[in-house]
Amino acid sequence: DDSIHNISAGALEPQADWNDSENQKQEQQQEDDSLSNRELEVSASIVLPFEADTAFSAFTDLPRQPTWSTWLHSVTYIEDGLNQQTKCGIPLKETKWTMQWKKAFRFSWKSKMTALERPSLIKWESTSGLKNYGQIEFNSLSEQDTEMKLTMKFIAPRIVGSMMRRSDKIKH
């Protein structure tokens, strides 16, 4: 009797684990679907009247970015005691970004650069907060002109995602 009872109990356990596993898979799929429904891609390009190296240097001066981006409230370096430099001479420090839109919405995230290729490419990804990643490309058109192209993907907070989806300027 004991062996039959143990076998029966053991036979039920995998079924219970399978149900738990299926519930977890369904919950994860719902969360993934929700996130993919909120993933937005933003891209823009502009021709700048100076060489690529100058554009690269200006863009990598991260605390200055709010002076030319109306969406950014602030960008600050996070002091962690590490001062690792890249071949480009740019510190690989984590940064804190705060975005503000019409005083109604404010979002923050921490980010790190994942690739720096002076003077042509910068890549980054968020490490916490608003999930995002992207890249900036600098393409020399002539000695005086550079095309700067930004491509960014992010998971928008629900309320922002629903408002931004109404815009014809955002690819989703």
Coordinates of C-alpha atoms in Angstrom, one line a residue:
D1 CA 0.0 0.0 0.0
D2 CA 2.7 2.4 0.9
S3 CA 4.5 1.9 -2.4
I4 CA 1.2 2.5 -4.3
H5 CA 0.5 5.6 -2.3
N6 CA 4.0 7.0 -3.0
I7 CA 3.7 6.3 -6.7
S8 CA 0.3 7.9 -6.8
A9 CA 1.5 10.9 -4.9
G10 CA 4.6 11.1 -7.1
A11 CA 2.4 10.8 -10.2
L12 CA 0.4 13.8 -9.1
E13 CA 3.3 16.0 -8.4
P14 CA 4.6 16.4 -11.9
Q15 CA 1.0 17.3 -13.0
A16 CA 0.9 20.0 -10.4
D17 CA 4.4 21.2 -11.4
W18 CA 3.3 21.2 -15.1
N19 CA 0.2 23.3 -14.2
D20 CA 2.4 25.7 -12.3
S21 CA 4.8 25.8 -15.1
E22 CA 2.1 26.4 -17.7
N23 CA 0.6 29.2 -15.5
Q24 CA 4.1 30.8 -15.3
K25 CA 4.5 30.5 -19.0
Q26 CA 1.1 32.1 -19.7
E27 CA 1.9 34.9 -17.2
Q28 CA 5.3 35.5 -18.9
Q29 CA 3.7 35.4 -22.4
Q30 CA 1.1 38.0 -21.3
E31 CA 3.9 40.2 -19.9
D32 CA 6.0 39.8 -23.0
D33 CA 3.0 40.6 -25.2
S34 CA 2.3 43.6 -23.1
L35 CA 5.9 44.8 -23.4
S36 CA 6.1 44.2 -27.1
N37 CA 2.8 46.1 -27.5
R38 CA 4.5 49.0 -25.7
E39 CA 7.9 48.8 -27.6
L40 CA 8.3 51.9 -29.7
E41 CA 11.0 52.8 -32.1
V42 CA 12.1 56.4 -32.7
S43 CA 14.5 57.4 -35.4
A44 CA 15.6 60.7 -36.8
S45 CA 18.4 62.2 -38.8
I46 CA 19.8 65.6 -39.3
V47 CA 22.7 67.0 -41.4
L48 CA 25.1 69.0 -39.2
P49 CA 27.4 71.7 -40.5
F50 CA 30.6 70.3 -39.1
E51 CA 32.8 67.3 -39.3
A52 CA 31.9 63.9 -37.7
D53 CA 34.6 64.1 -34.9
T54 CA 33.1 67.5 -33.7
A55 CA 29.6 66.0 -33.7
F56 CA 30.8 62.9 -31.8
S57 CA 32.5 65.0 -29.2
A58 CA 29.5 67.2 -28.7
F59 CA 27.1 64.2 -28.4
T60 CA 29.3 62.3 -25.9
D61 CA 29.3 65.4 -23.6
L62 CA 26.2 63.8 -22.0
P63 CA 25.3 66.4 -19.3
R64 CA 25.0 69.0 -22.1
Q65 CA 22.3 67.1 -24.0
P66 CA 19.3 68.7 -22.2
T67 CA 20.4 72.0 -23.7
W68 CA 19.4 70.8 -27.2
S69 CA 16.8 68.2 -26.4
T70 CA 13.5 69.6 -25.1
W71 CA 12.5 66.1 -23.9
L72 CA 15.5 65.7 -21.5
H73 CA 15.4 67.3 -18.1
S74 CA 18.9 66.2 -17.0
V75 CA 21.7 63.8 -17.6
T76 CA 24.2 63.2 -14.8
Y77 CA 27.2 60.8 -14.3
I78 CA 26.8 58.3 -11.5
E79 CA 30.0 58.5 -9.4
D80 CA 31.0 54.9 -8.6
G81 CA 34.7 55.4 -8.0
L82 CA 35.5 53.8 -11.3
N83 CA 37.0 55.9 -14.1
Q84 CA 37.5 53.5 -16.9
Q85 CA 38.4 55.2 -20.1
T86 CA 37.8 54.0 -23.7
K87 CA 40.2 54.3 -26.6
C88 CA 38.2 57.4 -27.4
G89 CA 39.1 59.0 -24.1
I90 CA 35.5 59.0 -22.9
P91 CA 34.8 57.7 -19.4
L92 CA 32.6 54.5 -19.3
K93 CA 30.5 55.7 -16.4
E94 CA 26.9 54.9 -15.8
T95 CA 24.6 57.8 -16.3
K96 CA 21.2 58.8 -14.9
W97 CA 18.8 60.3 -17.5
T98 CA 15.6 62.1 -16.6
M99 CA 13.0 62.8 -19.3
Q100 CA 10.2 65.3 -18.8
W101 CA 7.3 65.9 -21.1
K102 CA 5.0 68.9 -20.6
K103 CA 5.5 68.8 -16.8
A104 CA 2.9 66.0 -16.8
F105 CA 5.3 63.0 -17.2
R106 CA 8.7 62.5 -15.8
F107 CA 10.7 59.2 -16.2
S108 CA 14.2 58.3 -15.2
W109 CA 16.6 55.5 -16.1
K110 CA 20.2 54.6 -15.7
S111 CA 22.2 53.8 -18.8
K112 CA 25.6 52.7 -20.0
M113 CA 27.4 53.0 -23.3
T114 CA 27.9 49.6 -25.0
A115 CA 30.0 50.7 -28.0
L116 CA 32.0 53.7 -28.9
E117 CA 33.7 54.0 -32.3
R118 CA 35.1 57.5 -32.7
P119 CA 33.9 59.3 -34.8
S120 CA 31.2 57.1 -36.2
L121 CA 29.1 55.2 -33.7
I122 CA 27.7 55.3 -30.1
K123 CA 25.5 52.5 -28.7
W124 CA 23.8 52.3 -25.3
E125 CA 21.4 50.4 -23.2
S126 CA 19.5 51.1 -20.0
T127 CA 20.5 49.3 -16.9
S128 CA 17.4 50.2 -14.8
G129 CA 14.2 52.3 -15.0
L130 CA 12.7 53.1 -18.5
K131 CA 13.9 50.2 -20.7
N132 CA 15.6 51.5 -23.8
Y133 CA 18.5 50.9 -26.1
G134 CA 19.8 52.5 -29.3
Q135 CA 22.5 54.0 -31.3
I136 CA 23.8 57.2 -32.9
E137 CA 25.6 57.1 -36.2
F138 CA 27.8 59.9 -37.6
N139 CA 28.3 59.7 -41.4
S140 CA 30.7 62.2 -43.0
L141 CA 29.1 63.7 -46.1
S142 CA 31.9 66.1 -46.7
E143 CA 34.7 67.8 -44.7
Q144 CA 32.1 70.2 -43.4
D145 CA 28.9 68.2 -43.2
T146 CA 27.9 65.1 -41.2
E147 CA 24.7 63.2 -41.1
M148 CA 23.7 62.2 -37.5
K149 CA 21.2 59.4 -37.3
L150 CA 19.5 58.4 -34.0
T151 CA 17.7 55.0 -33.7
M152 CA 16.2 54.2 -30.3
K153 CA 13.8 51.5 -29.0
F154 CA 12.1 51.7 -25.7
I155 CA 9.3 50.1 -23.7
A156 CA 6.9 53.0 -23.0
P157 CA 5.0 53.3 -19.8
R158 CA 1.4 52.3 -20.6
I159 CA 0.0 55.9 -20.6
V160 CA 2.8 57.3 -22.7
G161 CA 2.7 54.4 -25.1
S162 CA -1.0 54.9 -25.8
M163 CA -0.5 58.6 -26.4
M164 CA 2.5 58.2 -28.6
R165 CA 0.9 55.4 -30.7
R166 CA -1.5 58.1 -32.0
S167 CA 1.5 60.0 -33.5
D168 CA 2.3 59.4 -37.2
K169 CA 6.0 60.2 -36.4
I170 CA 6.5 57.1 -34.3
K171 CA 7.1 53.6 -35.9
H172 CA 5.5 50.8 -33.9

